C-alpha positions in Angstrom: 0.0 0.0 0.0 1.2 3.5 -0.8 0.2 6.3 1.4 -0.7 8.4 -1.9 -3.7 5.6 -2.0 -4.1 5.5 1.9 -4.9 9.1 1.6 -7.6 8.7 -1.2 -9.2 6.6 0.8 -9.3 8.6 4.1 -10.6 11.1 1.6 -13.4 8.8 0.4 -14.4 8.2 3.5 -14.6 11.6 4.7 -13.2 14.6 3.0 -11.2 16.2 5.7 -7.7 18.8 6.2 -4.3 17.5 6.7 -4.4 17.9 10.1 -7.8 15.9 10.2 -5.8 13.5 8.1 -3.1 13.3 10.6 -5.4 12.4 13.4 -7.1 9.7 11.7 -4.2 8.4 10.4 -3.3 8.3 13.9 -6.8 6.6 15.1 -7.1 3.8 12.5 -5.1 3.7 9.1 -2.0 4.3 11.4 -2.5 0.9 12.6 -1.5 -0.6 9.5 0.2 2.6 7.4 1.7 5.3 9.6 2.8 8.5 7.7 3.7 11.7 9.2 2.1 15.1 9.1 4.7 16.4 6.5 4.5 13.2 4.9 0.5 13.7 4.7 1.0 17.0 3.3 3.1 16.7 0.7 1.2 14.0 -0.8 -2.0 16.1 -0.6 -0.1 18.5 -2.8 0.9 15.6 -5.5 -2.3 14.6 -5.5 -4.0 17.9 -6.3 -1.1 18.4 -8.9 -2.3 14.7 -10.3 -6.1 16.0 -10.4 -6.7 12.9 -8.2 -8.1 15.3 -5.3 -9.0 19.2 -5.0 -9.5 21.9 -2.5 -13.3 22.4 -0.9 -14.3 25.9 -2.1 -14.6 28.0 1.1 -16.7 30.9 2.4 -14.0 32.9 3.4 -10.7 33.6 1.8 -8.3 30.6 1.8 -5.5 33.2 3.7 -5.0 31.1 7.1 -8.2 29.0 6.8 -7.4 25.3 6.8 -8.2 23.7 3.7 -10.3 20.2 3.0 -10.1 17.9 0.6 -12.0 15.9 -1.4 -11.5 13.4 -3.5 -12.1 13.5 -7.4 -13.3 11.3 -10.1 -10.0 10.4 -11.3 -8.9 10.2 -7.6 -11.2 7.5 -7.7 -10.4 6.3 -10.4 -6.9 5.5 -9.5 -7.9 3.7 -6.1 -10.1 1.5 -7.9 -7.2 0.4 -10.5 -5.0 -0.2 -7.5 -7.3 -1.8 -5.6 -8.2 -4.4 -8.2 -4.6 -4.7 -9.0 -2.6 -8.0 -7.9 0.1 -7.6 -5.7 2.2 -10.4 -4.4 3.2 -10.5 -0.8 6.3 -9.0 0.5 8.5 -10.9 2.5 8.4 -9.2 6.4 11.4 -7.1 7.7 11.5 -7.4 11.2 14.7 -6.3 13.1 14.2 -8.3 16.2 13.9 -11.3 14.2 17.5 -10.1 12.6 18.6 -9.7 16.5 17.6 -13.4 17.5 19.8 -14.0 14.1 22.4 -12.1 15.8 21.8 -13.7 19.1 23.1 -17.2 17.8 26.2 -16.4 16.6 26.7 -13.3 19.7 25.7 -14.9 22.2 21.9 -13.9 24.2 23.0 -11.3 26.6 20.3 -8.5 26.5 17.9 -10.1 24.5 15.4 -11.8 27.4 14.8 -8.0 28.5 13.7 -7.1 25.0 11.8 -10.0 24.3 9.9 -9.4 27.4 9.1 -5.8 26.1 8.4 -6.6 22.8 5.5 -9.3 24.1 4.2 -6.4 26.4 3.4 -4.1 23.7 1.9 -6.9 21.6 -0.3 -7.6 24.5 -1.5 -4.2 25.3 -2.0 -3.7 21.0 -3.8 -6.9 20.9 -6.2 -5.8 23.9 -6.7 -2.4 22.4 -7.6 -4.1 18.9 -10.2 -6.3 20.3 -11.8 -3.1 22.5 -12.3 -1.7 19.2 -13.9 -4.6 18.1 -16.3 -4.9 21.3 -16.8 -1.1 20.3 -17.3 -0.8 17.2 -18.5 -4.2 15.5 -20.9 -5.4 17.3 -23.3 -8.2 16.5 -25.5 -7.6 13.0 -23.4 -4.6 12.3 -22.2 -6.2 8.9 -23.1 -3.7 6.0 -20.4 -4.7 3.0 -18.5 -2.0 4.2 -18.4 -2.6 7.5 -17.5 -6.6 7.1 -14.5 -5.3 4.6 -13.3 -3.0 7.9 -13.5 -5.9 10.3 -11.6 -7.6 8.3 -8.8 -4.7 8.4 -9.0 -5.4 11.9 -9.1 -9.1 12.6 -5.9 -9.6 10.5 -4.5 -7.0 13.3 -6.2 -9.2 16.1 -4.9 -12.2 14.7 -1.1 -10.2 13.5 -1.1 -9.5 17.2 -2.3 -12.6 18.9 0.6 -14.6 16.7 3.4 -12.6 18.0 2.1 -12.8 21.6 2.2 -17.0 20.7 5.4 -16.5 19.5 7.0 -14.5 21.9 5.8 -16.6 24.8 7.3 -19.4 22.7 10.5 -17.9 22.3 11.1 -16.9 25.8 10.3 -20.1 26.8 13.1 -21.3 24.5 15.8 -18.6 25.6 14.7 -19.5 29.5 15.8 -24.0 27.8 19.1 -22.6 26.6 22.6 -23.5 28.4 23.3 -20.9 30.7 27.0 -20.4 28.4 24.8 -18.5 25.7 25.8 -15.3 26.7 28.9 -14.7 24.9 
């Protein structure tokens, strides 16, 4: 996913300013695609440039206002080309993974503590995604659009409840090794 697509369909969903960008990027596409503010705005200027998006006229003089955005036809378009487009899966890039790597040939000193962090933000991202759930899919809630959003979310329910399996797993396995590990 590019953000230049995340943004089109924030926009589709609610046309909005950067800054409202920002903070929904923040509260739900962040979850999966994080960009920054400057990030955000720069593509909102590519994408007018493209004719994918334009400014919502305004009542007063655009001199310190905040602008909005909506999305155009083309801007449309676009997200429905990439969206039917086949992508194949890339492979994940994980630097703790690389670190375990490291750990083998380095020896383990350091890496318990980290492990042990890196399963308590799991936990409390896997407990947040499934208060959202509670919140905001509940039972016969299940327009099209709001099955394809639940979706979104149960891969991060299920993203989330893997790496708490895995981590568990793996400090289980560091707590097996010979004490001599630790280079």
């Amino acid at each position: 996913m590019s953000l230049p697509h995340a943004i089109l369909v924030a926009l589709l969903e609610k046309p909005s300013s950067g800054l409202e960008l920002t903070r929904r990027f923040d509260r739900s596409i962040g979850y999966f695609w994080s960009a920054t503010h400057q990030q955000i705005y720069r593509e909102l200027g590519r994408l007018e440039a493209e004719g994918h998006i334009r400014t919502l006229p305004t009542e007063q003089p655009a001199r310190g206002q905040k602008k909005s955005y909506e999305v155009l036809p083309a801007g449309r378009a676009e997200l429905a080309r990439w969206s039917a487009a086949a992508q194949d899966p890339k492979p994940p890039r994980d630097v703790l993974l690389l670190r375990l790597r490291a750990a083998a040939v380095v020896g383990t000193a350091g890496i318990e503590a980290d492990l042990r962090r890196h399963l308590d933000l799991h936990q409390r991202q896997l407990a947040e995604y499934e208060e959202i759930e509670q919140r905001d899919f509940p039972p016969g809630k299940d327009t099209p659009q709001d099955r394809l959003r639940h979706l979104v979310l149960r891969a991060g329910i299920d993203l989330e409840t893997f790496w708490t399996r895995w981590l568990t797993h793996a400090l289980d396995e560091l707590a097996d090794l010979p004490a001599d590990q630790s280079r």
